[in-house]
Amino acid sequence: MKIFFNMSNLLEYIKCQRFIVKSELDYHWSNMNLNISQSDFLDKTLGCIFDSLEKIAESIEEKK
């Protein structure tokens, strides 16, 4: 199955995925048995990944 996005929807899709991933992590956080430094590292890493994806999507949209 191929999914095609127009560029204006790409940023919204990425923001939605960020919300889904963060929600799932929050839900399962207690089952992961992570210490505070591990959970903080994971949270910051995911934040950086999604921030980068959003910047890429914005850049693509600007060039369009």
Short mmCIF file of C-alpha atoms in Angstrom, two decimals:
data_model
loop_
_atom_site.label_atom_id
_atom_site.label_comp_id
_atom_site.label_asym_id
_atom_site.label_seq_id
_atom_site.Cartn_x
_atom_site.Cartn_y
_atom_site.Cartn_z
CA MET A 1 0.00 0.00 0.00
CA LYS A 2 1.41 3.38 -0.98
CA ILE A 3 0.55 6.49 0.95
CA PHE A 4 0.92 9.83 -0.76
CA PHE A 5 1.04 13.08 1.18
CA ASN A 6 0.80 16.55 -0.10
CA MET A 7 3.43 18.61 1.65
CA SER A 8 0.98 20.60 3.75
CA ASN A 9 -0.25 17.37 5.31
CA LEU A 10 3.26 16.04 5.97
CA LEU A 11 3.88 18.34 8.93
CA GLU A 12 0.51 17.47 10.45
CA TYR A 13 1.24 13.77 9.96
CA ILE A 14 4.59 14.09 11.75
CA LYS A 15 2.98 15.99 14.64
CA CYS A 16 0.33 13.29 14.89
CA GLN A 17 2.96 10.56 14.95
CA ARG A 18 4.85 12.41 17.71
CA PHE A 19 1.66 12.47 19.78
CA ILE A 20 0.99 8.76 19.17
CA VAL A 21 4.53 7.70 20.07
CA LYS A 22 4.62 9.87 23.21
CA SER A 23 1.19 8.61 24.28
CA GLU A 24 2.20 4.99 23.82
CA LEU A 25 5.40 5.55 25.78
CA ASP A 26 3.52 7.27 28.59
CA TYR A 27 1.08 4.37 28.72
CA HIS A 28 3.77 1.68 28.80
CA TRP A 29 6.40 3.64 30.76
CA SER A 30 5.89 1.76 34.02
CA ASN A 31 6.22 -1.64 32.30
CA MET A 32 9.60 -0.74 30.80
CA ASN A 33 11.35 -0.57 34.18
CA LEU A 34 13.57 2.29 33.03
CA ASN A 35 15.43 4.40 35.52
CA ILE A 36 14.99 8.16 35.39
CA SER A 37 18.13 8.83 33.34
CA GLN A 38 17.13 6.22 30.75
CA SER A 39 13.60 7.57 30.42
CA ASP A 40 14.88 11.15 30.22
CA PHE A 41 17.38 10.15 27.52
CA LEU A 42 14.68 8.35 25.54
CA ASP A 43 12.30 11.29 25.85
CA LYS A 44 14.95 13.79 24.69
CA THR A 45 16.06 11.52 21.84
CA LEU A 46 12.52 11.13 20.52
CA GLY A 47 11.99 14.87 20.88
CA CYS A 48 15.09 15.57 18.78
CA ILE A 49 14.04 13.06 16.12
CA PHE A 50 10.56 14.53 15.76
CA ASP A 51 11.89 18.12 15.89
CA SER A 52 14.24 17.26 13.02
CA LEU A 53 11.45 15.64 11.01
CA GLU A 54 9.26 18.70 11.51
CA LYS A 55 12.06 21.03 10.37
CA ILE A 56 12.61 18.89 7.27
CA ALA A 57 8.89 18.98 6.48
CA GLU A 58 8.81 22.76 6.94
CA SER A 59 11.85 23.15 4.69
CA ILE A 60 10.25 21.01 1.99
CA GLU A 61 7.05 23.03 2.23
CA GLU A 62 8.97 26.33 1.94
CA LYS A 63 10.78 25.15 -1.19
CA LYS A 64 7.52 24.15 -2.77
#
